[in-house]
Short mmCIF file of C-alpha atoms in Angstrom, two decimals:
data_model
loop_
_atom_site.label_atom_id
_atom_site.label_comp_id
_atom_site.label_asym_id
_atom_site.label_seq_id
_atom_site.Cartn_x
_atom_site.Cartn_y
_atom_site.Cartn_z
CA MET A 880 5.25 -31.10 6.44
CA LEU A 881 2.95 -31.63 9.40
CA ALA A 882 4.47 -35.05 10.04
CA VAL A 883 7.48 -33.47 11.72
CA ASP A 884 5.28 -31.76 14.31
CA THR A 885 4.94 -32.75 17.94
CA PRO A 886 2.20 -35.41 18.35
CA GLN A 887 0.82 -33.37 21.25
CA TYR A 888 -0.59 -30.90 18.73
CA LEU A 889 -2.35 -33.43 16.52
CA PRO A 890 -5.90 -32.17 17.27
CA GLU A 891 -4.85 -28.59 16.61
CA ASN A 892 -3.29 -29.60 13.33
CA ILE A 893 -6.39 -31.53 12.25
CA PHE A 894 -8.59 -28.53 13.03
CA PHE A 895 -6.14 -26.26 11.27
CA GLY A 896 -6.34 -28.45 8.17
CA ILE A 897 -10.14 -28.37 8.13
CA ILE A 898 -10.30 -24.60 8.72
CA ALA A 899 -7.58 -23.87 6.17
CA PHE A 900 -9.35 -25.96 3.51
CA ILE A 901 -12.67 -24.19 4.14
CA MET A 902 -10.94 -20.80 4.08
CA VAL A 903 -9.11 -21.36 0.81
CA VAL A 904 -12.23 -22.71 -0.94
CA SER A 905 -14.35 -19.81 0.38
CA ALA A 906 -11.71 -17.23 -0.57
CA LEU A 907 -11.64 -18.63 -4.10
CA ARG A 908 -15.41 -18.37 -4.24
CA VAL A 909 -15.23 -14.75 -3.01
CA VAL A 910 -13.13 -13.77 -6.02
CA THR A 911 -14.78 -16.04 -8.61
CA THR A 912 -18.50 -16.11 -7.85
CA ARG A 913 -20.76 -14.30 -10.28
CA ASN A 914 -23.08 -13.02 -7.56
CA VAL A 915 -21.80 -10.19 -5.40
CA VAL A 916 -24.17 -11.04 -2.52
CA HIS A 917 -22.84 -14.60 -2.51
CA ALA A 918 -19.31 -13.16 -2.46
CA ALA A 919 -20.16 -11.29 0.76
CA LEU A 920 -21.59 -14.47 2.28
CA TRP A 921 -18.49 -16.52 1.32
CA LEU A 922 -16.41 -13.73 2.86
CA ILE A 923 -18.12 -14.50 6.20
CA LEU A 924 -16.74 -18.06 6.05
CA VAL A 925 -13.22 -16.78 5.37
CA LEU A 926 -13.42 -14.30 8.25
CA ALA A 927 -14.75 -16.96 10.62
CA GLY A 928 -11.86 -19.19 9.58
CA VAL A 929 -9.42 -16.40 10.37
CA ALA A 930 -11.01 -16.08 13.82
CA GLY A 931 -10.57 -19.85 14.25
CA ASN A 932 -6.91 -19.48 13.38
CA PHE A 933 -6.54 -16.76 15.99
CA ILE A 934 -7.96 -19.13 18.60
CA LEU A 935 -5.56 -21.86 17.48
CA LEU A 936 -2.78 -19.33 17.96
CA GLY A 937 -3.96 -18.77 21.53
CA ASN A 938 -5.28 -15.23 21.22
CA GLU A 939 -8.97 -15.29 22.02
CA PHE A 940 -9.37 -11.51 22.39
CA VAL A 941 -8.29 -10.79 18.83
CA ALA A 942 -10.52 -13.67 17.66
CA VAL A 943 -13.55 -12.15 19.39
CA THR A 944 -12.68 -8.72 17.97
CA GLN A 945 -12.43 -10.31 14.53
CA VAL A 946 -15.93 -11.78 14.85
CA LEU A 947 -17.41 -8.55 16.26
CA VAL A 948 -15.81 -6.10 13.86
CA TYR A 949 -15.48 -8.11 10.66
CA ILE A 950 -18.44 -10.47 10.65
CA GLY A 951 -20.66 -8.21 12.72
CA ALA A 952 -19.94 -4.85 11.13
CA ILE A 953 -17.89 -4.95 7.95
CA VAL A 954 -19.88 -7.71 6.19
CA VAL A 955 -23.12 -5.92 7.06
CA LEU A 956 -21.59 -2.74 5.63
CA PHE A 957 -20.73 -4.66 2.45
CA LEU A 958 -24.29 -5.96 2.14
CA PHE A 959 -25.60 -2.41 2.58
CA GLY A 960 -23.15 -1.25 -0.07
CA VAL A 961 -24.42 -3.91 -2.46
CA MET A 962 -27.99 -2.91 -1.71
CA LEU A 963 -27.46 0.84 -2.09
CA THR A 964 -25.55 0.58 -5.34
CA ARG A 965 -28.36 -1.56 -6.72
CA ALA A 966 -26.04 -4.29 -7.89
CA PRO A 967 -28.13 -7.00 -9.53
CA ILE A 968 -29.04 -9.58 -6.88
CA GLY A 969 -28.93 -12.47 -9.33
CA ALA A 970 -25.94 -13.65 -11.31
CA ASP A 971 -24.01 -10.92 -13.09
CA ALA A 972 -21.75 -11.76 -16.00
CA HIS A 973 -20.01 -8.40 -15.80
CA LEU A 974 -18.58 -8.79 -12.31
CA ASP A 975 -15.16 -9.64 -13.74
CA ASN A 976 -13.21 -7.57 -16.23
CA ASP A 977 -11.16 -8.95 -19.10
CA GLN A 978 -7.91 -8.93 -17.12
CA ARG A 979 -8.46 -12.39 -15.64
CA PRO A 980 -5.48 -14.09 -17.37
CA LEU A 981 -3.29 -11.14 -16.47
CA ALA A 982 -4.44 -11.33 -12.84
CA LEU A 983 -3.58 -15.04 -12.79
CA VAL A 984 -0.16 -14.25 -14.26
CA VAL A 985 0.41 -11.84 -11.37
CA ALA A 986 -1.10 -13.92 -8.56
CA LEU A 987 0.32 -17.38 -9.29
CA PRO A 988 4.03 -16.39 -9.58
CA LEU A 989 3.52 -14.22 -6.49
CA LEU A 990 2.20 -17.28 -4.65
CA ALA A 991 5.08 -19.42 -5.89
CA LEU A 992 7.63 -16.80 -4.84
CA MET A 993 6.10 -16.24 -1.41
CA GLY A 994 5.71 -19.96 -0.83
CA TYR A 995 9.33 -20.64 -1.74
CA VAL A 996 10.66 -17.79 0.40
CA LEU A 997 8.55 -18.77 3.42
CA TRP A 998 9.51 -22.43 3.11
CA ASP A 999 13.16 -21.54 2.67
CA ALA A 1000 13.15 -19.15 5.65
CA TRP A 1001 11.16 -21.08 8.25
CA LYS A 1002 11.27 -24.74 7.13
CA ASP A 1003 9.85 -26.65 10.11
CA THR A 1004 10.27 -24.02 12.81
CA LYS A 1005 7.67 -24.74 15.44
CA ILE A 1006 5.49 -22.10 17.02
CA THR A 1007 4.98 -24.32 20.04
CA GLU A 1008 7.77 -26.55 21.28
CA ALA A 1009 7.05 -28.90 24.13
CA GLY A 1010 5.19 -27.58 27.13
CA PRO A 1011 1.78 -26.02 27.63
CA PRO A 1012 0.14 -24.30 24.65
CA ILE A 1013 0.55 -20.57 24.46
CA VAL A 1014 -2.37 -18.53 25.66
CA ALA A 1015 -1.92 -14.79 25.51
CA SER A 1016 -3.84 -13.23 28.35
CA THR A 1017 -6.11 -10.30 27.61
CA SER A 1018 -4.74 -8.35 30.57
CA VAL A 1019 -1.25 -8.42 29.03
CA LEU A 1020 -2.78 -7.24 25.76
CA SER A 1021 -4.64 -4.35 27.37
CA ASP A 1022 -1.55 -3.35 29.37
CA SER A 1023 0.39 -3.27 26.13
CA ILE A 1024 -2.23 -1.20 24.30
CA PHE A 1025 -2.66 1.36 27.07
CA LYS A 1026 1.02 1.66 28.02
CA THR A 1027 3.45 0.84 25.22
CA TYR A 1028 1.10 1.63 22.34
CA LEU A 1029 -0.91 4.45 23.89
CA ILE A 1030 -0.03 7.05 21.20
CA PRO A 1031 -0.80 4.72 18.26
CA PHE A 1032 -4.04 3.83 20.03
CA GLU A 1033 -5.03 7.51 20.21
CA ALA A 1034 -3.99 7.96 16.59
CA ALA A 1035 -6.26 5.05 15.65
CA SER A 1036 -9.12 6.74 17.51
CA VAL A 1037 -8.56 9.97 15.57
CA LEU A 1038 -8.36 7.93 12.35
CA LEU A 1039 -11.73 6.33 13.10
CA LEU A 1040 -13.25 9.75 13.82
CA ALA A 1041 -11.81 11.15 10.59
CA ALA A 1042 -13.13 8.15 8.62
CA LEU A 1043 -16.55 8.58 10.22
CA ILE A 1044 -16.74 12.27 9.31
CA GLY A 1045 -15.29 11.60 5.86
CA ALA A 1046 -17.84 8.87 5.14
CA ILE A 1047 -20.70 11.15 6.22
CA VAL A 1048 -19.42 14.03 4.08
CA LEU A 1049 -18.94 11.76 1.06
CA ALA A 1050 -22.27 9.99 1.32
CA ARG A 1051 -24.37 13.09 2.02
CA ARG A 1052 -27.01 13.80 -0.54
CA ASP A 1053 -26.44 17.50 -1.23
CA MET B 170 2.19 -26.26 15.32
CA LEU B 171 4.56 -25.12 12.63
CA ALA B 172 5.06 -21.46 11.85
CA ASN B 173 4.93 -22.25 8.16
CA GLN B 174 1.42 -23.67 8.10
CA PHE B 175 0.01 -20.30 9.17
CA LEU B 176 2.40 -18.27 7.03
CA LEU B 177 1.63 -20.31 3.91
CA LEU B 178 -2.11 -20.02 4.55
CA GLY B 179 -1.60 -16.25 4.80
CA ALA B 180 0.33 -16.27 1.52
CA VAL B 181 -2.44 -18.21 -0.25
CA LEU B 182 -5.11 -15.81 1.03
CA PHE B 183 -2.97 -12.82 0.02
CA CYS B 184 -2.55 -14.07 -3.54
CA ILE B 185 -6.28 -14.84 -3.86
CA GLY B 186 -6.93 -11.27 -2.70
CA VAL B 187 -4.47 -9.86 -5.24
CA TYR B 188 -6.20 -11.86 -7.97
CA GLY B 189 -9.57 -10.50 -6.85
CA VAL B 190 -8.39 -6.88 -6.83
CA LEU B 191 -7.06 -7.23 -10.37
CA ALA B 192 -9.87 -9.28 -11.88
CA ARG B 193 -12.99 -7.72 -10.36
CA ARG B 194 -14.77 -4.79 -11.93
CA ASN B 195 -17.45 -4.21 -9.29
CA GLY B 196 -16.21 -1.67 -6.72
CA VAL B 197 -17.71 -3.53 -3.76
CA ALA B 198 -16.10 -6.81 -4.87
CA VAL B 199 -12.71 -5.07 -5.08
CA LEU B 200 -13.13 -3.91 -1.47
CA MET B 201 -13.93 -7.50 -0.43
CA SER B 202 -10.69 -8.70 -2.02
CA ILE B 203 -8.81 -6.02 -0.08
CA GLU B 204 -10.33 -7.46 3.11
CA LEU B 205 -8.88 -10.86 2.16
CA ILE B 206 -5.43 -9.28 1.87
CA LEU B 207 -5.72 -7.52 5.25
CA ASN B 208 -6.84 -10.75 6.93
CA SER B 209 -3.87 -12.67 5.56
CA VAL B 210 -1.60 -10.04 7.10
CA ASN B 211 -3.38 -10.46 10.43
CA ILE B 212 -2.76 -14.22 10.40
CA ASN B 213 0.94 -13.52 9.90
CA PHE B 214 0.98 -11.02 12.78
CA LEU B 215 -0.65 -13.49 15.18
CA ALA B 216 1.58 -16.38 14.06
CA PHE B 217 4.76 -14.40 14.69
CA ASN B 218 3.32 -13.11 17.95
CA ALA B 219 2.65 -16.67 19.14
CA MET B 220 6.13 -17.74 18.08
CA TRP B 221 7.72 -14.84 19.91
CA ALA B 222 5.64 -15.33 23.04
CA ARG B 223 6.60 -19.00 23.09
CA ASN B 224 10.30 -18.35 22.71
CA GLY B 225 10.83 -16.60 26.00
CA SER B 226 9.01 -13.28 26.16
CA PRO B 227 5.33 -13.91 26.99
CA ALA B 228 4.93 -10.29 28.14
CA HIS B 229 5.48 -9.07 24.59
CA ILE B 230 2.29 -9.09 22.63
CA SER B 231 3.00 -6.51 19.95
CA GLY B 232 1.80 -8.80 17.16
CA ALA B 233 -1.71 -8.98 18.60
CA VAL B 234 -1.77 -5.21 19.20
CA PHE B 235 -0.82 -4.58 15.59
CA ALA B 236 -3.47 -7.05 14.43
CA LEU B 237 -6.01 -4.97 16.37
CA PHE B 238 -4.72 -1.81 14.68
CA VAL B 239 -5.06 -3.51 11.29
CA ILE B 240 -8.67 -4.41 12.13
CA THR B 241 -9.33 -0.77 13.12
CA VAL B 242 -7.81 0.59 9.93
CA ALA B 243 -9.73 -1.99 7.87
CA ALA B 244 -13.00 -0.82 9.42
CA ALA B 245 -12.16 2.81 8.60
CA GLU B 246 -11.09 1.84 5.09
CA VAL B 247 -14.33 -0.02 4.37
CA GLY B 248 -16.40 2.89 5.69
CA VAL B 249 -14.70 5.46 3.48
CA GLY B 250 -14.40 3.03 0.54
CA LEU B 251 -18.08 2.22 0.52
CA ALA B 252 -18.95 5.92 0.82
CA LEU B 253 -16.77 6.54 -2.25
CA VAL B 254 -18.41 3.70 -4.18
CA LEU B 255 -21.82 5.05 -3.19
CA MET B 256 -20.94 8.55 -4.40
CA LEU B 257 -19.55 7.07 -7.60
CA TYR B 258 -22.80 5.22 -8.16
CA ARG B 259 -24.77 8.39 -7.55
CA THR B 260 -22.79 10.54 -9.97
CA ARG B 261 -22.08 7.99 -12.72
CA LYS B 262 -24.82 5.36 -12.28
CA SER B 263 -22.18 2.64 -12.39
CA ILE B 264 -19.65 1.15 -9.98
CA ASP B 265 -17.49 -0.38 -12.70
CA VAL B 266 -13.97 0.55 -11.59
CA ASP B 267 -12.69 0.08 -15.15
CA LYS B 268 -14.81 2.99 -16.35
CA ILE B 269 -13.28 5.43 -13.86
CA ASP B 270 -10.41 6.59 -16.03
CA ALA B 271 -10.81 10.37 -16.04
CA LEU B 272 -7.21 10.76 -14.86
CA LYS B 273 -5.83 8.36 -17.46
CA GLY B 274 -3.24 10.08 -19.66
#
């Protein structure tokens, strides 16, 4: 599949292969490991791989946001959640329920279907034809957020405020 | 770079996340699987954005903007989700999502 690609992008494709392999292995560990703390740590690898993919796709601002918000905040929040709910730090045999075969029956055909549809739809469409690699500039991104998407941006702010207040109300002791 | 290599990676991550949501019983682990799903969507957004930017309209960057919105919503979702799990733990001394079936008919 990658053999049809432009040779100019060979380094990118090699790095993509390495990152994708690490991501898939880590993601599998996130959903199969018996230790919920280890799952959070494997999740860091997946999120870092996603940030690497964003850089490969030429969008460094979203990659930095991914590292700041996901690895910096959300994983820490997960670790606090694990700590506060007193999940056993060691291995826990009851992390999975008895629906594992059923979950496989759902996930694998879904993967087959999505893989077939994607392959059928895009075949070897290239993101980057000849020419310089795409680099989306952050100024274009900020112009777009604060002009075209100003109202959704404000809605997202209100959503964050509502989530903040909701989390405080839910987690309060009385 | 091919569009499909990113899209297929997103599909694989999505399906792993779906498996995790269905097979996990710990509430925090279910939320982690949801993060996998949201990240696979973000990869798709950025891949299509790069494809669109390359094919003639570099000023359009909607895919990246929507990826940022997804990250925002994911942060809000984890905040509220973990508060819910915490409250669940406090009232029921367990975060087993299989045991929360008070609304089951």
